[in-house]
């Protein structure tokens, strides 16, 4: 990618918008109503707790000149519906969308991480989900999560990513044990995050973020069938015109820059992969600045990516 595509994307601070007083306790939306998040409990026979039978999304809202706005909310809801359908779970994207907006308003959050979760509840033990209650919740937090744009050091995991012909690359709750194992291993080795690769030496993704590289000013999005089709990844391809293709670990190590991206990670420059260290990451920095402007409604994209709260 030519740098002139994003040359005007200078970093800008969040809009100076007055915040209303937050409620005394954080509220969560649960099965149609708002509750004190500390008062909610799940039963000990909850199916999702034993077997991971749930689906979730990670979504972000941002402070804009027009107030809080959620970034690419319809796309997140569509992906969540796809995962719910695989589990045979009823899921209404319109209801979930209303729940997201209601929770943000109730907590008076602008810059927030949003977690909708649908799951199978109490009932007997066993793998059959039939006969179990179905639940939906939405929680929001102003706390930054995951990489949140920080320069990350990646360790190559000895664990393999769940293969797509065993577990579809969606946000199914049980699938993320794979990410937990990989991240624990890498952090024990002194890294911030893990990088999944396959047996043939191709890059898959990080534990909760997609991967890009920059070589000679050109941006490439890593493609792998086992990787989550990330919404932030799709956004960055649209903004930069990045090529999307399979990438080997050797190519990644030889690249001028590497960055990870995701709703929680945003655009996170990679400082190192194992013993390979990267430099100043200028293209990554400029693309991160453009992305920051887009999610706050400061860059005209004409794509309808923001849902005003």
PDB file of C-alpha atoms in Angstrom:
ATOM      1  CA  UNK A   1       0.000   0.000   0.000  1.00  0.00           C
ATOM      2  CA  UNK A   2       1.219   3.486  -0.801  1.00  0.00           C
ATOM      3  CA  UNK A   3       1.645   5.656   2.254  1.00  0.00           C
ATOM      4  CA  UNK A   4      -0.208   8.548   0.620  1.00  0.00           C
ATOM      5  CA  UNK A   5      -3.472   6.649   1.105  1.00  0.00           C
ATOM      6  CA  UNK A   6      -3.321   7.376   4.826  1.00  0.00           C
ATOM      7  CA  UNK A   7      -0.940  10.303   4.941  1.00  0.00           C
ATOM      8  CA  UNK A   8      -3.539  12.662   6.384  1.00  0.00           C
ATOM      9  CA  UNK A   9      -4.532  10.287   9.177  1.00  0.00           C
ATOM     10  CA  UNK A  10      -2.892  12.195  12.025  1.00  0.00           C
ATOM     11  CA  UNK A  11      -3.750  10.958  15.533  1.00  0.00           C
ATOM     12  CA  UNK A  12      -6.515  12.932  17.173  1.00  0.00           C
ATOM     13  CA  UNK A  13      -7.692  12.766  20.756  1.00  0.00           C
ATOM     14  CA  UNK A  14     -11.159  11.554  21.673  1.00  0.00           C
ATOM     15  CA  UNK A  15     -13.803  14.277  21.356  1.00  0.00           C
ATOM     16  CA  UNK A  16     -14.188  16.438  24.438  1.00  0.00           C
ATOM     17  CA  UNK A  17     -17.761  15.374  25.132  1.00  0.00           C
ATOM     18  CA  UNK A  18     -19.200  15.887  28.597  1.00  0.00           C
ATOM     19  CA  UNK A  19     -19.958  12.594  30.327  1.00  0.00           C
ATOM     20  CA  UNK A  20     -23.175  12.185  32.277  1.00  0.00           C
ATOM     21  CA  UNK A  21     -22.826  10.805  35.770  1.00  0.00           C
ATOM     22  CA  UNK A  22     -22.483   7.020  35.658  1.00  0.00           C
ATOM     23  CA  UNK A  23     -24.973   4.906  37.631  1.00  0.00           C
ATOM     24  CA  UNK A  24     -23.905   3.909  41.134  1.00  0.00           C
ATOM     25  CA  UNK A  25     -23.603   0.260  40.048  1.00  0.00           C
ATOM     26  CA  UNK A  26     -22.807  -1.207  36.650  1.00  0.00           C
ATOM     27  CA  UNK A  27     -25.870  -2.671  34.962  1.00  0.00           C
ATOM     28  CA  UNK A  28     -26.157  -5.673  32.660  1.00  0.00           C
ATOM     29  CA  UNK A  29     -29.016  -6.619  30.356  1.00  0.00           C
ATOM     30  CA  UNK A  30     -30.276 -10.144  31.047  1.00  0.00           C
ATOM     31  CA  UNK A  31     -33.228 -11.819  29.326  1.00  0.00           C
ATOM     32  CA  UNK A  32     -35.113  -8.613  28.683  1.00  0.00           C
ATOM     33  CA  UNK A  33     -34.322  -6.391  31.664  1.00  0.00           C
ATOM     34  CA  UNK A  34     -31.463  -4.440  33.229  1.00  0.00           C
ATOM     35  CA  UNK A  35     -30.034  -5.682  36.524  1.00  0.00           C
ATOM     36  CA  UNK A  36     -27.203  -4.841  38.891  1.00  0.00           C
ATOM     37  CA  UNK A  37     -24.416  -6.935  37.377  1.00  0.00           C
ATOM     38  CA  UNK A  38     -23.327  -8.097  40.850  1.00  0.00           C
ATOM     39  CA  UNK A  39     -26.793  -9.554  41.547  1.00  0.00           C
ATOM     40  CA  UNK A  40     -26.873 -11.910  38.551  1.00  0.00           C
ATOM     41  CA  UNK A  41     -25.972 -15.564  39.007  1.00  0.00           C
ATOM     42  CA  UNK A  42     -25.896 -18.724  36.897  1.00  0.00           C
ATOM     43  CA  UNK A  43     -26.982 -22.114  38.209  1.00  0.00           C
ATOM     44  CA  UNK A  44     -24.443 -24.859  38.812  1.00  0.00           C
ATOM     45  CA  UNK A  45     -25.972 -27.087  36.143  1.00  0.00           C
ATOM     46  CA  UNK A  46     -25.721 -24.400  33.449  1.00  0.00           C
ATOM     47  CA  UNK A  47     -24.942 -26.310  30.256  1.00  0.00           C
ATOM     48  CA  UNK A  48     -22.602 -23.644  28.865  1.00  0.00           C
ATOM     49  CA  UNK A  49     -20.501 -23.758  32.043  1.00  0.00           C
ATOM     50  CA  UNK A  50     -19.934 -27.500  31.643  1.00  0.00           C
ATOM     51  CA  UNK A  51     -19.740 -27.832  27.867  1.00  0.00           C
ATOM     52  CA  UNK A  52     -19.082 -24.356  26.405  1.00  0.00           C
ATOM     53  CA  UNK A  53     -22.462 -24.251  24.636  1.00  0.00           C
ATOM     54  CA  UNK A  54     -22.641 -20.533  24.032  1.00  0.00           C
ATOM     55  CA  UNK A  55     -21.789 -17.877  21.481  1.00  0.00           C
ATOM     56  CA  UNK A  56     -20.507 -14.356  22.072  1.00  0.00           C
ATOM     57  CA  UNK A  57     -19.195 -11.251  20.384  1.00  0.00           C
ATOM     58  CA  UNK A  58     -16.684  -8.567  21.292  1.00  0.00           C
ATOM     59  CA  UNK A  59     -17.914  -5.148  20.143  1.00  0.00           C
ATOM     60  CA  UNK A  60     -16.729  -1.574  20.696  1.00  0.00           C
ATOM     61  CA  UNK A  61     -18.459   1.747  21.113  1.00  0.00           C
ATOM     62  CA  UNK A  62     -16.638   5.050  20.803  1.00  0.00           C
ATOM     63  CA  UNK A  63     -17.174   8.657  21.811  1.00  0.00           C
ATOM     64  CA  UNK A  64     -17.997  10.731  18.737  1.00  0.00           C
ATOM     65  CA  UNK A  65     -19.088  14.320  18.180  1.00  0.00           C
ATOM     66  CA  UNK A  66     -22.677  12.990  18.023  1.00  0.00           C
ATOM     67  CA  UNK A  67     -22.364  10.972  21.244  1.00  0.00           C
ATOM     68  CA  UNK A  68     -21.591   7.298  21.710  1.00  0.00           C
ATOM     69  CA  UNK A  69     -21.670   5.119  18.597  1.00  0.00           C
ATOM     70  CA  UNK A  70     -21.143   1.377  18.131  1.00  0.00           C
ATOM     71  CA  UNK A  71     -18.765   0.291  15.380  1.00  0.00           C
ATOM     72  CA  UNK A  72     -20.085  -2.223  12.824  1.00  0.00           C
ATOM     73  CA  UNK A  73     -22.837  -3.495  15.102  1.00  0.00           C
ATOM     74  CA  UNK A  74     -24.914  -5.214  12.345  1.00  0.00           C
ATOM     75  CA  UNK A  75     -21.888  -7.259  11.229  1.00  0.00           C
ATOM     76  CA  UNK A  76     -21.233  -8.429  14.791  1.00  0.00           C
ATOM     77  CA  UNK A  77     -24.869  -9.402  15.219  1.00  0.00           C
ATOM     78  CA  UNK A  78     -24.856 -11.324  11.919  1.00  0.00           C
ATOM     79  CA  UNK A  79     -21.790 -13.313  12.973  1.00  0.00           C
ATOM     80  CA  UNK A  80     -23.329 -14.054  16.373  1.00  0.00           C
ATOM     81  CA  UNK A  81     -26.502 -15.283  14.684  1.00  0.00           C
ATOM     82  CA  UNK A  82     -24.408 -17.646  12.541  1.00  0.00           C
ATOM     83  CA  UNK A  83     -22.805 -19.189  15.613  1.00  0.00           C
ATOM     84  CA  UNK A  84     -26.130 -19.468  17.437  1.00  0.00           C
ATOM     85  CA  UNK A  85     -27.687 -21.224  14.439  1.00  0.00           C
ATOM     86  CA  UNK A  86     -24.976 -23.894  14.520  1.00  0.00           C
ATOM     87  CA  UNK A  87     -25.900 -24.639  18.138  1.00  0.00           C
ATOM     88  CA  UNK A  88     -29.608 -24.736  17.326  1.00  0.00           C
ATOM     89  CA  UNK A  89     -30.168 -21.658  19.465  1.00  0.00           C
ATOM     90  CA  UNK A  90     -32.847 -19.061  18.809  1.00  0.00           C
ATOM     91  CA  UNK A  91     -31.213 -15.664  18.319  1.00  0.00           C
ATOM     92  CA  UNK A  92     -32.871 -12.417  17.284  1.00  0.00           C
ATOM     93  CA  UNK A  93     -30.295  -9.851  16.046  1.00  0.00           C
ATOM     94  CA  UNK A  94     -32.799  -6.991  16.418  1.00  0.00           C
ATOM     95  CA  UNK A  95     -33.451  -7.882  20.062  1.00  0.00           C
ATOM     96  CA  UNK A  96     -29.727  -8.210  20.748  1.00  0.00           C
ATOM     97  CA  UNK A  97     -29.059  -4.878  19.032  1.00  0.00           C
ATOM     98  CA  UNK A  98     -31.645  -3.143  21.217  1.00  0.00           C
ATOM     99  CA  UNK A  99     -30.099  -4.783  24.292  1.00  0.00           C
ATOM    100  CA  UNK A 100     -26.624  -3.472  23.374  1.00  0.00           C
ATOM    101  CA  UNK A 101     -27.880   0.087  22.939  1.00  0.00           C
ATOM    102  CA  UNK A 102     -30.026  -0.043  26.091  1.00  0.00           C
ATOM    103  CA  UNK A 103     -27.100  -1.258  28.200  1.00  0.00           C
ATOM    104  CA  UNK A 104     -24.757   1.432  26.891  1.00  0.00           C
ATOM    105  CA  UNK A 105     -27.344   4.116  27.659  1.00  0.00           C
ATOM    106  CA  UNK A 106     -27.993   2.728  31.139  1.00  0.00           C
ATOM    107  CA  UNK A 107     -24.294   2.656  32.026  1.00  0.00           C
ATOM    108  CA  UNK A 108     -23.663   5.988  30.259  1.00  0.00           C
ATOM    109  CA  UNK A 109     -20.688   4.449  28.509  1.00  0.00           C
ATOM    110  CA  UNK A 110     -19.160   6.085  25.445  1.00  0.00           C
ATOM    111  CA  UNK A 111     -15.771   4.431  24.961  1.00  0.00           C
ATOM    112  CA  UNK A 112     -16.675   0.879  25.928  1.00  0.00           C
ATOM    113  CA  UNK A 113     -16.108  -2.788  25.247  1.00  0.00           C
ATOM    114  CA  UNK A 114     -19.402  -4.639  24.781  1.00  0.00           C
ATOM    115  CA  UNK A 115     -19.956  -8.326  25.457  1.00  0.00           C
ATOM    116  CA  UNK A 116     -23.195  -9.970  24.288  1.00  0.00           C
ATOM    117  CA  UNK A 117     -23.446 -13.637  25.228  1.00  0.00           C
ATOM    118  CA  UNK A 118     -26.107 -16.220  24.367  1.00  0.00           C
ATOM    119  CA  UNK A 119     -25.980 -19.613  26.066  1.00  0.00           C
ATOM    120  CA  UNK A 120     -27.806 -22.733  27.144  1.00  0.00           C
ATOM    121  CA  UNK A 121     -28.732 -22.674  30.821  1.00  0.00           C
ATOM    122  CA  UNK A 122     -29.708 -25.088  33.548  1.00  0.00           C
ATOM    123  CA  UNK A 123     -30.814 -28.660  32.990  1.00  0.00           C
ATOM    124  CA  UNK A 124     -29.439 -32.176  33.119  1.00  0.00           C
ATOM    125  CA  UNK A 125     -25.899 -33.211  32.284  1.00  0.00           C
ATOM    126  CA  UNK A 126     -25.092 -34.531  28.828  1.00  0.00           C
ATOM    127  CA  UNK A 127     -24.238 -33.094  25.436  1.00  0.00           C
ATOM    128  CA  UNK A 128     -27.793 -32.691  24.161  1.00  0.00           C
ATOM    129  CA  UNK A 129     -28.877 -29.052  24.337  1.00  0.00           C
ATOM    130  CA  UNK A 130     -32.559 -29.789  23.832  1.00  0.00           C
ATOM    131  CA  UNK A 131     -34.597 -29.031  26.920  1.00  0.00           C
ATOM    132  CA  UNK A 132     -32.153 -26.463  28.277  1.00  0.00           C
ATOM    133  CA  UNK A 133     -33.252 -22.870  28.751  1.00  0.00           C
ATOM    134  CA  UNK A 134     -31.747 -20.258  26.415  1.00  0.00           C
ATOM    135  CA  UNK A 135     -30.429 -16.956  27.734  1.00  0.00           C
ATOM    136  CA  UNK A 136     -29.045 -13.673  26.416  1.00  0.00           C
ATOM    137  CA  UNK A 137     -27.043 -11.076  28.278  1.00  0.00           C
ATOM    138  CA  UNK A 138     -25.150  -7.896  27.417  1.00  0.00           C
ATOM    139  CA  UNK A 139     -22.432  -6.349  29.598  1.00  0.00           C
ATOM    140  CA  UNK A 140     -20.413  -3.210  28.901  1.00  0.00           C
ATOM    141  CA  UNK A 141     -17.177  -2.003  30.429  1.00  0.00           C
ATOM    142  CA  UNK A 142     -15.007   1.070  30.017  1.00  0.00           C
ATOM    143  CA  UNK A 143     -11.934  -1.053  30.807  1.00  0.00           C
ATOM    144  CA  UNK A 144      -9.581  -1.648  27.896  1.00  0.00           C
ATOM    145  CA  UNK A 145      -9.081  -5.320  27.099  1.00  0.00           C
ATOM    146  CA  UNK A 146      -6.618  -7.503  25.213  1.00  0.00           C
ATOM    147  CA  UNK A 147      -3.786  -5.726  23.336  1.00  0.00           C
ATOM    148  CA  UNK A 148      -5.669  -2.415  22.964  1.00  0.00           C
ATOM    149  CA  UNK A 149      -3.184  -1.025  20.439  1.00  0.00           C
ATOM    150  CA  UNK A 150      -0.057  -1.785  22.498  1.00  0.00           C
ATOM    151  CA  UNK A 151       3.201  -2.982  20.879  1.00  0.00           C
ATOM    152  CA  UNK A 152       3.028  -6.734  21.338  1.00  0.00           C
ATOM    153  CA  UNK A 153       5.716  -9.397  21.574  1.00  0.00           C
ATOM    154  CA  UNK A 154       4.512 -12.672  20.016  1.00  0.00           C
ATOM    155  CA  UNK A 155       5.641 -16.177  20.838  1.00  0.00           C
ATOM    156  CA  UNK A 156       4.954 -18.900  18.287  1.00  0.00           C
ATOM    157  CA  UNK A 157       2.676 -21.384  19.996  1.00  0.00           C
ATOM    158  CA  UNK A 158       3.280 -25.127  20.039  1.00  0.00           C
ATOM    159  CA  UNK A 159      -0.518 -25.489  20.063  1.00  0.00           C
ATOM    160  CA  UNK A 160      -2.372 -25.534  16.736  1.00  0.00           C
ATOM    161  CA  UNK A 161      -5.455 -23.442  16.077  1.00  0.00           C
ATOM    162  CA  UNK A 162      -8.738 -25.366  16.104  1.00  0.00           C
ATOM    163  CA  UNK A 163      -9.027 -26.667  12.507  1.00  0.00           C
ATOM    164  CA  UNK A 164     -12.045 -25.272  10.682  1.00  0.00           C
ATOM    165  CA  UNK A 165     -13.260 -28.761   9.770  1.00  0.00           C
ATOM    166  CA  UNK A 166     -13.455 -29.564  13.493  1.00  0.00           C
ATOM    167  CA  UNK A 167     -14.667 -26.241  14.893  1.00  0.00           C
ATOM    168  CA  UNK A 168     -15.902 -23.420  12.647  1.00  0.00           C
ATOM    169  CA  UNK A 169     -13.957 -20.134  13.090  1.00  0.00           C
ATOM    170  CA  UNK A 170     -16.711 -18.314  14.971  1.00  0.00           C
ATOM    171  CA  UNK A 171     -16.999 -17.005  18.522  1.00  0.00           C
ATOM    172  CA  UNK A 172     -18.208 -20.236  20.112  1.00  0.00           C
ATOM    173  CA  UNK A 173     -17.458 -20.248  23.828  1.00  0.00           C
ATOM    174  CA  UNK A 174     -15.858 -23.681  24.118  1.00  0.00           C
ATOM    175  CA  UNK A 175     -13.503 -23.021  21.203  1.00  0.00           C
ATOM    176  CA  UNK A 176     -11.571 -20.421  23.178  1.00  0.00           C
ATOM    177  CA  UNK A 177      -9.944 -22.971  25.499  1.00  0.00           C
ATOM    178  CA  UNK A 178      -7.564 -23.320  22.540  1.00  0.00           C
ATOM    179  CA  UNK A 179      -6.657 -19.627  22.843  1.00  0.00           C
ATOM    180  CA  UNK A 180      -6.294 -19.813  26.623  1.00  0.00           C
ATOM    181  CA  UNK A 181      -3.791 -22.669  26.374  1.00  0.00           C
ATOM    182  CA  UNK A 182      -1.742 -20.880  23.707  1.00  0.00           C
ATOM    183  CA  UNK A 183      -1.711 -17.561  25.542  1.00  0.00           C
ATOM    184  CA  UNK A 184      -0.735 -19.169  28.861  1.00  0.00           C
ATOM    185  CA  UNK A 185       2.150 -20.923  27.168  1.00  0.00           C
ATOM    186  CA  UNK A 186       3.431 -17.755  25.477  1.00  0.00           C
ATOM    187  CA  UNK A 187       3.090 -15.581  28.569  1.00  0.00           C
ATOM    188  CA  UNK A 188       4.986 -18.190  30.599  1.00  0.00           C
ATOM    189  CA  UNK A 189       7.791 -17.747  28.050  1.00  0.00           C
ATOM    190  CA  UNK A 190       7.790 -13.966  28.567  1.00  0.00           C
ATOM    191  CA  UNK A 191       5.690 -12.892  25.555  1.00  0.00           C
ATOM    192  CA  UNK A 192       2.493 -10.823  25.475  1.00  0.00           C
ATOM    193  CA  UNK A 193       0.565 -12.929  22.989  1.00  0.00           C
ATOM    194  CA  UNK A 194       0.691 -16.187  21.056  1.00  0.00           C
ATOM    195  CA  UNK A 195       0.872 -16.677  17.309  1.00  0.00           C
ATOM    196  CA  UNK A 196      -0.796 -19.775  15.853  1.00  0.00           C
ATOM    197  CA  UNK A 197       0.810 -21.463  12.857  1.00  0.00           C
ATOM    198  CA  UNK A 198      -0.126 -24.646  11.032  1.00  0.00           C
ATOM    199  CA  UNK A 199       1.923 -27.795  10.442  1.00  0.00           C
ATOM    200  CA  UNK A 200       2.983 -26.552   6.993  1.00  0.00           C
ATOM    201  CA  UNK A 201       4.490 -23.349   8.415  1.00  0.00           C
ATOM    202  CA  UNK A 202       1.692 -20.939   7.479  1.00  0.00           C
ATOM    203  CA  UNK A 203       0.473 -18.193   9.794  1.00  0.00           C
ATOM    204  CA  UNK A 204      -3.075 -18.571  11.134  1.00  0.00           C
ATOM    205  CA  UNK A 205      -3.788 -15.772  13.653  1.00  0.00           C
ATOM    206  CA  UNK A 206      -3.154 -14.725  17.237  1.00  0.00           C
ATOM    207  CA  UNK A 207      -5.317 -15.934  20.126  1.00  0.00           C
ATOM    208  CA  UNK A 208      -7.836 -13.127  19.635  1.00  0.00           C
ATOM    209  CA  UNK A 209      -6.591 -11.071  16.690  1.00  0.00           C
ATOM    210  CA  UNK A 210      -5.884 -11.370  12.977  1.00  0.00           C
ATOM    211  CA  UNK A 211      -2.438 -10.715  11.514  1.00  0.00           C
ATOM    212  CA  UNK A 212      -1.132  -8.350   8.801  1.00  0.00           C
ATOM    213  CA  UNK A 213       2.362  -7.660   7.491  1.00  0.00           C
ATOM    214  CA  UNK A 214       3.949  -4.732   5.650  1.00  0.00           C
ATOM    215  CA  UNK A 215       6.713  -5.310   3.090  1.00  0.00           C
ATOM    216  CA  UNK A 216       8.092  -2.510   0.944  1.00  0.00           C
ATOM    217  CA  UNK A 217       5.162  -0.295   1.968  1.00  0.00           C
ATOM    218  CA  UNK A 218       2.605  -2.875   0.800  1.00  0.00           C
ATOM    219  CA  UNK A 219       0.099  -4.249   3.317  1.00  0.00           C
ATOM    220  CA  UNK A 220      -0.877  -7.923   3.276  1.00  0.00           C
ATOM    221  CA  UNK A 221      -3.689  -9.497   5.302  1.00  0.00           C
ATOM    222  CA  UNK A 222      -3.007 -13.072   6.366  1.00  0.00           C
ATOM    223  CA  UNK A 223      -5.541 -15.575   5.025  1.00  0.00           C
ATOM    224  CA  UNK A 224      -6.071 -18.968   6.646  1.00  0.00           C
ATOM    225  CA  UNK A 225      -9.138 -21.203   6.708  1.00  0.00           C
ATOM    226  CA  UNK A 226      -8.773 -21.775  10.462  1.00  0.00           C
ATOM    227  CA  UNK A 227      -8.712 -18.046  11.321  1.00  0.00           C
ATOM    228  CA  UNK A 228     -11.707 -16.002  12.439  1.00  0.00           C
ATOM    229  CA  UNK A 229     -12.992 -13.806   9.579  1.00  0.00           C
ATOM    230  CA  UNK A 230     -12.422 -10.662  11.625  1.00  0.00           C
ATOM    231  CA  UNK A 231     -14.589  -7.578  11.286  1.00  0.00           C
ATOM    232  CA  UNK A 232     -11.673  -5.267  12.122  1.00  0.00           C
ATOM    233  CA  UNK A 233      -9.593  -7.176   9.574  1.00  0.00           C
ATOM    234  CA  UNK A 234     -12.288  -6.573   6.956  1.00  0.00           C
ATOM    235  CA  UNK A 235     -12.355  -2.873   7.902  1.00  0.00           C
ATOM    236  CA  UNK A 236      -8.592  -2.476   7.488  1.00  0.00           C
ATOM    237  CA  UNK A 237      -8.602  -4.248   4.115  1.00  0.00           C
ATOM    238  CA  UNK A 238     -11.317  -1.850   2.945  1.00  0.00           C
ATOM    239  CA  UNK A 239      -9.425   1.203   4.239  1.00  0.00           C
ATOM    240  CA  UNK A 240      -5.988   0.245   2.921  1.00  0.00           C
ATOM    241  CA  UNK A 241      -6.610  -1.895  -0.148  1.00  0.00           C
ATOM    242  CA  UNK A 242      -4.456  -4.605   1.402  1.00  0.00           C
ATOM    243  CA  UNK A 243      -3.806  -7.808  -0.499  1.00  0.00           C
ATOM    244  CA  UNK A 244      -5.234 -10.908   1.242  1.00  0.00           C
ATOM    245  CA  UNK A 245      -3.335 -14.188   0.870  1.00  0.00           C
ATOM    246  CA  UNK A 246      -1.683 -17.048   2.722  1.00  0.00           C
ATOM    247  CA  UNK A 247       1.565 -16.053   4.458  1.00  0.00           C
ATOM    248  CA  UNK A 248       4.357 -18.271   5.780  1.00  0.00           C
ATOM    249  CA  UNK A 249       6.102 -17.723   9.094  1.00  0.00           C
ATOM    250  CA  UNK A 250       9.331 -17.033   7.195  1.00  0.00           C
ATOM    251  CA  UNK A 251       7.616 -14.262   5.213  1.00  0.00           C
ATOM    252  CA  UNK A 252       6.284 -12.772   8.416  1.00  0.00           C
ATOM    253  CA  UNK A 253       9.724 -12.780  10.010  1.00  0.00           C
ATOM    254  CA  UNK A 254      11.200 -11.125   6.891  1.00  0.00           C
ATOM    255  CA  UNK A 255       8.531  -8.401   6.748  1.00  0.00           C
ATOM    256  CA  UNK A 256       9.304  -4.753   7.536  1.00  0.00           C
ATOM    257  CA  UNK A 257       6.331  -4.507   9.904  1.00  0.00           C
ATOM    258  CA  UNK A 258       3.763  -6.832  11.440  1.00  0.00           C
ATOM    259  CA  UNK A 259       0.580  -5.890  13.257  1.00  0.00           C
ATOM    260  CA  UNK A 260      -2.358  -7.635  14.866  1.00  0.00           C
ATOM    261  CA  UNK A 261      -5.914  -6.371  14.747  1.00  0.00           C
ATOM    262  CA  UNK A 262      -9.286  -7.048  16.287  1.00  0.00           C
ATOM    263  CA  UNK A 263     -12.147  -5.307  18.026  1.00  0.00           C
ATOM    264  CA  UNK A 264     -10.340  -5.449  21.367  1.00  0.00           C
ATOM    265  CA  UNK A 265      -6.801  -5.227  19.975  1.00  0.00           C
ATOM    266  CA  UNK A 266      -7.694  -2.433  17.505  1.00  0.00           C
ATOM    267  CA  UNK A 267      -4.484  -2.007  15.456  1.00  0.00           C
ATOM    268  CA  UNK A 268      -1.621  -3.330  17.576  1.00  0.00           C
ATOM    269  CA  UNK A 269       1.919  -3.052  16.172  1.00  0.00           C
ATOM    270  CA  UNK A 270       4.062  -6.126  16.761  1.00  0.00           C
ATOM    271  CA  UNK A 271       7.353  -5.390  18.451  1.00  0.00           C
ATOM    272  CA  UNK A 272       8.803  -8.871  18.043  1.00  0.00           C
ATOM    273  CA  UNK A 273       8.056 -12.431  16.968  1.00  0.00           C
ATOM    274  CA  UNK A 274      10.274 -14.707  19.003  1.00  0.00           C
ATOM    275  CA  UNK A 275      13.782 -13.241  18.507  1.00  0.00           C
ATOM    276  CA  UNK A 276      12.873 -11.213  15.396  1.00  0.00           C
ATOM    277  CA  UNK A 277      12.408  -7.565  16.378  1.00  0.00           C
ATOM    278  CA  UNK A 278      10.660  -4.942  14.254  1.00  0.00           C
ATOM    279  CA  UNK A 279      11.378  -1.237  14.070  1.00  0.00           C
ATOM    280  CA  UNK A 280       9.310   1.932  14.147  1.00  0.00           C
ATOM    281  CA  UNK A 281       6.295   0.500  12.243  1.00  0.00           C
ATOM    282  CA  UNK A 282       5.402   3.757  10.382  1.00  0.00           C
ATOM    283  CA  UNK A 283       2.757   2.241   8.064  1.00  0.00           C
ATOM    284  CA  UNK A 284       1.099   0.489  11.006  1.00  0.00           C
ATOM    285  CA  UNK A 285       1.091   3.726  12.977  1.00  0.00           C
ATOM    286  CA  UNK A 286      -0.566   5.660  10.157  1.00  0.00           C
ATOM    287  CA  UNK A 287      -3.173   2.970   9.541  1.00  0.00           C
ATOM    288  CA  UNK A 288      -3.915   2.838  13.288  1.00  0.00           C
ATOM    289  CA  UNK A 289      -4.453   6.610  13.254  1.00  0.00           C
ATOM    290  CA  UNK A 290      -6.835   6.340  10.315  1.00  0.00           C
ATOM    291  CA  UNK A 291      -8.760   3.541  12.008  1.00  0.00           C
ATOM    292  CA  UNK A 292      -9.036   5.660  15.181  1.00  0.00           C
ATOM    293  CA  UNK A 293     -10.550   8.500  13.142  1.00  0.00           C
ATOM    294  CA  UNK A 294     -12.986   6.182  11.350  1.00  0.00           C
ATOM    295  CA  UNK A 295     -14.369   4.563  14.524  1.00  0.00           C
ATOM    296  CA  UNK A 296     -14.943   8.017  16.030  1.00  0.00           C
ATOM    297  CA  UNK A 297     -16.721   9.336  12.966  1.00  0.00           C
ATOM    298  CA  UNK A 298     -13.906  11.759  12.106  1.00  0.00           C
ATOM    299  CA  UNK A 299     -13.088  10.247   8.701  1.00  0.00           C
ATOM    300  CA  UNK A 300     -15.708  10.155   5.963  1.00  0.00           C
ATOM    301  CA  UNK A 301     -16.044   6.599   4.734  1.00  0.00           C
ATOM    302  CA  UNK A 302     -19.665   6.604   3.543  1.00  0.00           C
ATOM    303  CA  UNK A 303     -20.016   3.007   4.679  1.00  0.00           C
ATOM    304  CA  UNK A 304     -22.560   3.363   7.502  1.00  0.00           C
ATOM    305  CA  UNK A 305     -20.288   1.633   9.989  1.00  0.00           C
ATOM    306  CA  UNK A 306     -21.459   3.576  13.068  1.00  0.00           C
ATOM    307  CA  UNK A 307     -24.695   2.947  14.973  1.00  0.00           C
ATOM    308  CA  UNK A 308     -25.486   5.957  17.170  1.00  0.00           C
ATOM    309  CA  UNK A 309     -26.460   5.050  20.713  1.00  0.00           C
TER     310      UNK A 309
END
